[in-house]
Every structure is written in C-alpha cells, then in structure tokens.
Amino acid sequence: MAHVDMPLPELRAYRPDLAVPDDLDRFWSDTLAEARGHPLDATFTRFDGGLAVLDTYDVTFAGFGGSPVRAWLHLPAGNRGPLPAVVEFVGYGGGRGLAHERVLWATAGYAHLVMDTRGQGSSWAVGDTPGPGRDGRPSHPGS
C-alpha cells in the first residue's frame, strides 16, 4: 500500500501556493542568453568499451559558463538511422560511471546519452566533469 499525504484525487488536484520571485523571468532569459553566447563545441570520440553490440562515444560539450560537460553516448552497433533517445541524468554524488555500466537502453535499441553531473562523481559512481573553479576533480557531496 502506498504511503502518501493525501488521497490520489487530492494529490492530482493539489496546486501549492508558491512564492515566485519578481525577477524569475529575467533570471531565466539572462541565463539562457548567456548559454547561447558560448559555442557548444560538441565532440564525439569513439570509445572502445569492449561491447560488440554497442557503439560508444565519449561526448564533451560546453555547458553553463562554457565549462565542459561529459557524457557517454551509447548506440546499437552499426545503426545509421534515427533512433528514439533516452537522456539519463545521474543523481547527486554520482557521475556517468564507466562506459560499460549503464547500457540497458542502448541494448534495447535506443540512443542513450548518460550525462555526467558537474562537480559530482565521488560518492557512488565515477564522474569527470569538474565543477566551476575546481582543479579537475569531482567534489564530495556537501563540499
């Protein structure tokens, strides 16, 4: 039995009273404009992960402030056409891991992009996207 605060019909209808900052729209328009000011500089480098049924690429692109972001792109081996895609964002304290660790979606026929989490990857999964001002190492949660 599910443990919830309200019955399902009430949860579906629930609309909390949220305080929206006066500058929210300006914040997002400024942030998006700044992001568009940096070239994406995406690179896709073939990576031999030893899996015969997958083609794996080590992906790097410019994220917030132009900082590099890393990801794995897994594709069914030899695929040349369009594919449905899954983009997986790894949770707090984790990184994209090793190339062979998260391959389920690609083995099911999807393009699968496993995103590294900037400044994370030192608690339960390997990561290699440094946070701003870092020396290239992932940080420990809370630091």
PDB file of C-alpha atoms in Angstrom:
ATOM      1  CA  MET A   1       0.000   0.000   0.000  1.00  0.00           C
ATOM      2  CA  ALA A   2       1.313   3.423  -0.952  1.00  0.00           C
ATOM      3  CA  HIS A   3       2.118   5.880   1.795  1.00  0.00           C
ATOM      4  CA  VAL A   4       1.010   9.370   0.758  1.00  0.00           C
ATOM      5  CA  ASP A   5      -0.131  12.528   2.476  1.00  0.00           C
ATOM      6  CA  MET A   6      -3.424  12.834   0.590  1.00  0.00           C
ATOM      7  CA  PRO A   7      -5.749  10.590  -1.373  1.00  0.00           C
ATOM      8  CA  LEU A   8      -4.811  10.332  -5.065  1.00  0.00           C
ATOM      9  CA  PRO A   9      -7.611  12.625  -6.373  1.00  0.00           C
ATOM     10  CA  GLU A  10      -6.495  15.361  -3.959  1.00  0.00           C
ATOM     11  CA  LEU A  11      -2.835  14.926  -4.949  1.00  0.00           C
ATOM     12  CA  ARG A  12      -3.746  15.253  -8.619  1.00  0.00           C
ATOM     13  CA  ALA A  13      -5.666  18.464  -7.952  1.00  0.00           C
ATOM     14  CA  TYR A  14      -3.147  19.935  -5.485  1.00  0.00           C
ATOM     15  CA  ARG A  15      -1.689  23.280  -6.544  1.00  0.00           C
ATOM     16  CA  PRO A  16       0.642  24.688  -3.877  1.00  0.00           C
ATOM     17  CA  ASP A  17       0.870  28.399  -3.247  1.00  0.00           C
ATOM     18  CA  LEU A  18       4.418  29.153  -4.396  1.00  0.00           C
ATOM     19  CA  ALA A  19       6.191  32.447  -3.993  1.00  0.00           C
ATOM     20  CA  VAL A  20       7.583  33.322  -7.420  1.00  0.00           C
ATOM     21  CA  PRO A  21      10.492  35.778  -7.261  1.00  0.00           C
ATOM     22  CA  ASP A  22       9.827  39.033  -9.111  1.00  0.00           C
ATOM     23  CA  ASP A  23      12.934  38.561 -11.249  1.00  0.00           C
ATOM     24  CA  LEU A  24      12.345  34.913 -12.208  1.00  0.00           C
ATOM     25  CA  ASP A  25      11.606  35.584 -15.892  1.00  0.00           C
ATOM     26  CA  ARG A  26      14.580  37.956 -16.177  1.00  0.00           C
ATOM     27  CA  PHE A  27      16.874  35.435 -14.445  1.00  0.00           C
ATOM     28  CA  TRP A  28      15.985  32.700 -16.934  1.00  0.00           C
ATOM     29  CA  SER A  29      16.109  34.938 -20.006  1.00  0.00           C
ATOM     30  CA  ASP A  30      19.556  36.240 -18.932  1.00  0.00           C
ATOM     31  CA  THR A  31      20.795  32.733 -18.120  1.00  0.00           C
ATOM     32  CA  LEU A  32      19.603  31.308 -21.449  1.00  0.00           C
ATOM     33  CA  ALA A  33      21.062  34.268 -23.376  1.00  0.00           C
ATOM     34  CA  GLU A  34      24.432  33.704 -21.697  1.00  0.00           C
ATOM     35  CA  ALA A  35      24.304  29.981 -22.527  1.00  0.00           C
ATOM     36  CA  ARG A  36      23.620  30.801 -26.172  1.00  0.00           C
ATOM     37  CA  GLY A  37      26.676  33.080 -26.159  1.00  0.00           C
ATOM     38  CA  HIS A  38      29.059  30.131 -25.812  1.00  0.00           C
ATOM     39  CA  PRO A  39      29.716  27.784 -28.724  1.00  0.00           C
ATOM     40  CA  LEU A  40      28.536  24.246 -27.991  1.00  0.00           C
ATOM     41  CA  ASP A  41      31.890  22.785 -29.143  1.00  0.00           C
ATOM     42  CA  ALA A  42      30.495  19.243 -29.009  1.00  0.00           C
ATOM     43  CA  THR A  43      32.926  16.394 -29.652  1.00  0.00           C
ATOM     44  CA  PHE A  44      32.068  12.710 -30.100  1.00  0.00           C
ATOM     45  CA  THR A  45      35.120  10.472 -29.750  1.00  0.00           C
ATOM     46  CA  ARG A  46      34.649   6.771 -30.447  1.00  0.00           C
ATOM     47  CA  PHE A  47      35.422   4.716 -27.338  1.00  0.00           C
ATOM     48  CA  ASP A  48      36.161   1.005 -27.405  1.00  0.00           C
ATOM     49  CA  GLY A  49      34.299  -0.270 -24.365  1.00  0.00           C
ATOM     50  CA  GLY A  50      34.642  -3.898 -25.476  1.00  0.00           C
ATOM     51  CA  LEU A  51      30.911  -4.396 -26.065  1.00  0.00           C
ATOM     52  CA  ALA A  52      30.236  -5.893 -29.511  1.00  0.00           C
ATOM     53  CA  VAL A  53      26.565  -4.876 -29.614  1.00  0.00           C
ATOM     54  CA  LEU A  54      27.136  -1.172 -28.849  1.00  0.00           C
ATOM     55  CA  ASP A  55      28.946   1.778 -30.355  1.00  0.00           C
ATOM     56  CA  THR A  56      30.068   4.087 -27.540  1.00  0.00           C
ATOM     57  CA  TYR A  57      31.211   7.690 -27.801  1.00  0.00           C
ATOM     58  CA  ASP A  58      32.897   9.877 -25.205  1.00  0.00           C
ATOM     59  CA  VAL A  59      30.990  13.169 -25.534  1.00  0.00           C
ATOM     60  CA  THR A  60      32.129  16.592 -24.373  1.00  0.00           C
ATOM     61  CA  PHE A  61      30.274  19.872 -24.868  1.00  0.00           C
ATOM     62  CA  ALA A  62      30.240  23.366 -23.392  1.00  0.00           C
ATOM     63  CA  GLY A  63      27.765  23.717 -20.537  1.00  0.00           C
ATOM     64  CA  PHE A  64      26.959  26.629 -18.249  1.00  0.00           C
ATOM     65  CA  GLY A  65      29.586  29.365 -18.459  1.00  0.00           C
ATOM     66  CA  GLY A  66      31.319  27.434 -21.221  1.00  0.00           C
ATOM     67  CA  SER A  67      32.502  24.773 -18.752  1.00  0.00           C
ATOM     68  CA  PRO A  68      32.956  21.332 -20.321  1.00  0.00           C
ATOM     69  CA  VAL A  69      30.338  18.682 -19.588  1.00  0.00           C
ATOM     70  CA  ARG A  70      30.984  14.985 -20.230  1.00  0.00           C
ATOM     71  CA  ALA A  71      28.649  12.156 -21.222  1.00  0.00           C
ATOM     72  CA  TRP A  72      28.617   8.690 -22.746  1.00  0.00           C
ATOM     73  CA  LEU A  73      26.589   8.154 -25.896  1.00  0.00           C
ATOM     74  CA  HIS A  74      25.645   4.515 -26.459  1.00  0.00           C
ATOM     75  CA  LEU A  75      24.102   3.409 -29.756  1.00  0.00           C
ATOM     76  CA  PRO A  76      23.133  -0.024 -31.044  1.00  0.00           C
ATOM     77  CA  ALA A  77      26.175  -1.218 -33.036  1.00  0.00           C
ATOM     78  CA  GLY A  78      26.153  -0.280 -36.697  1.00  0.00           C
ATOM     79  CA  ASN A  79      22.954   1.780 -36.510  1.00  0.00           C
ATOM     80  CA  ARG A  80      22.802   4.519 -39.159  1.00  0.00           C
ATOM     81  CA  GLY A  81      19.226   5.773 -38.897  1.00  0.00           C
ATOM     82  CA  PRO A  82      17.299   7.932 -36.448  1.00  0.00           C
ATOM     83  CA  LEU A  83      16.587   6.374 -33.064  1.00  0.00           C
ATOM     84  CA  PRO A  84      14.348   7.189 -30.133  1.00  0.00           C
ATOM     85  CA  ALA A  85      16.558   8.582 -27.374  1.00  0.00           C
ATOM     86  CA  VAL A  86      16.882   8.467 -23.611  1.00  0.00           C
ATOM     87  CA  VAL A  87      18.896  11.132 -21.802  1.00  0.00           C
ATOM     88  CA  GLU A  88      19.851   9.970 -18.310  1.00  0.00           C
ATOM     89  CA  PHE A  89      20.893  12.470 -15.657  1.00  0.00           C
ATOM     90  CA  VAL A  90      22.781  10.749 -12.853  1.00  0.00           C
ATOM     91  CA  GLY A  91      21.816  11.789  -9.325  1.00  0.00           C
ATOM     92  CA  TYR A  92      23.685  13.721  -6.648  1.00  0.00           C
ATOM     93  CA  GLY A  93      27.029  12.221  -5.716  1.00  0.00           C
ATOM     94  CA  GLY A  94      27.245  10.149  -8.888  1.00  0.00           C
ATOM     95  CA  GLY A  95      28.826  10.575 -12.277  1.00  0.00           C
ATOM     96  CA  ARG A  96      28.428   8.995 -15.680  1.00  0.00           C
ATOM     97  CA  GLY A  97      30.410   5.982 -14.462  1.00  0.00           C
ATOM     98  CA  LEU A  98      32.496   3.679 -16.595  1.00  0.00           C
ATOM     99  CA  ALA A  99      31.456   3.225 -20.219  1.00  0.00           C
ATOM    100  CA  HIS A 100      30.007  -0.261 -19.738  1.00  0.00           C
ATOM    101  CA  GLU A 101      27.974   0.423 -16.573  1.00  0.00           C
ATOM    102  CA  ARG A 102      24.762   1.954 -17.968  1.00  0.00           C
ATOM    103  CA  VAL A 103      23.909   0.290 -21.264  1.00  0.00           C
ATOM    104  CA  LEU A 104      20.373  -1.070 -20.835  1.00  0.00           C
ATOM    105  CA  TRP A 105      18.609   1.481 -23.046  1.00  0.00           C
ATOM    106  CA  ALA A 106      21.066   1.137 -25.927  1.00  0.00           C
ATOM    107  CA  THR A 107      20.804  -2.658 -25.849  1.00  0.00           C
ATOM    108  CA  ALA A 108      17.029  -2.183 -26.154  1.00  0.00           C
ATOM    109  CA  GLY A 109      17.503  -0.171 -29.372  1.00  0.00           C
ATOM    110  CA  TYR A 110      17.609   3.418 -28.081  1.00  0.00           C
ATOM    111  CA  ALA A 111      20.235   6.125 -28.369  1.00  0.00           C
ATOM    112  CA  HIS A 112      21.282   6.576 -24.737  1.00  0.00           C
ATOM    113  CA  LEU A 113      23.126   9.670 -23.503  1.00  0.00           C
ATOM    114  CA  VAL A 114      24.417   9.224 -19.937  1.00  0.00           C
ATOM    115  CA  MET A 115      25.156  12.681 -18.565  1.00  0.00           C
ATOM    116  CA  ASP A 116      27.872  13.381 -16.068  1.00  0.00           C
ATOM    117  CA  THR A 117      26.851  15.667 -13.227  1.00  0.00           C
ATOM    118  CA  ARG A 118      29.101  18.716 -12.982  1.00  0.00           C
ATOM    119  CA  GLY A 119      31.244  18.612  -9.865  1.00  0.00           C
ATOM    120  CA  GLN A 120      29.913  15.219  -8.740  1.00  0.00           C
ATOM    121  CA  GLY A 121      31.019  11.627  -9.092  1.00  0.00           C
ATOM    122  CA  SER A 122      32.875  10.809  -5.935  1.00  0.00           C
ATOM    123  CA  SER A 123      30.310   9.077  -3.738  1.00  0.00           C
ATOM    124  CA  TRP A 124      28.777   6.141  -5.569  1.00  0.00           C
ATOM    125  CA  ALA A 125      29.704   6.476  -9.265  1.00  0.00           C
ATOM    126  CA  VAL A 126      32.706   7.821 -11.145  1.00  0.00           C
ATOM    127  CA  GLY A 127      32.424  11.245 -12.747  1.00  0.00           C
ATOM    128  CA  ASP A 128      34.814  13.501 -14.607  1.00  0.00           C
ATOM    129  CA  THR A 129      33.072  16.838 -15.156  1.00  0.00           C
ATOM    130  CA  PRO A 130      34.638  19.309 -12.713  1.00  0.00           C
ATOM    131  CA  GLY A 131      32.566  21.983 -11.045  1.00  0.00           C
ATOM    132  CA  PRO A 132      33.370  25.659 -11.593  1.00  0.00           C
ATOM    133  CA  GLY A 133      36.667  26.681 -10.007  1.00  0.00           C
ATOM    134  CA  ARG A 134      37.651  23.052  -9.405  1.00  0.00           C
ATOM    135  CA  ASP A 135      41.037  21.613 -10.257  1.00  0.00           C
ATOM    136  CA  GLY A 136      39.533  18.872 -12.425  1.00  0.00           C
ATOM    137  CA  ARG A 137      38.426  16.556  -9.639  1.00  0.00           C
ATOM    138  CA  PRO A 138      34.844  15.828  -8.715  1.00  0.00           C
ATOM    139  CA  SER A 139      33.711  17.135  -5.374  1.00  0.00           C
ATOM    140  CA  HIS A 140      32.327  15.276  -2.412  1.00  0.00           C
ATOM    141  CA  PRO A 141      28.623  15.936  -1.735  1.00  0.00           C
ATOM    142  CA  GLY A 142      28.188  18.919   0.504  1.00  0.00           C
ATOM    143  CA  SER A 143      31.555  20.473  -0.334  1.00  0.00           C
TER     144      SER A 143
END
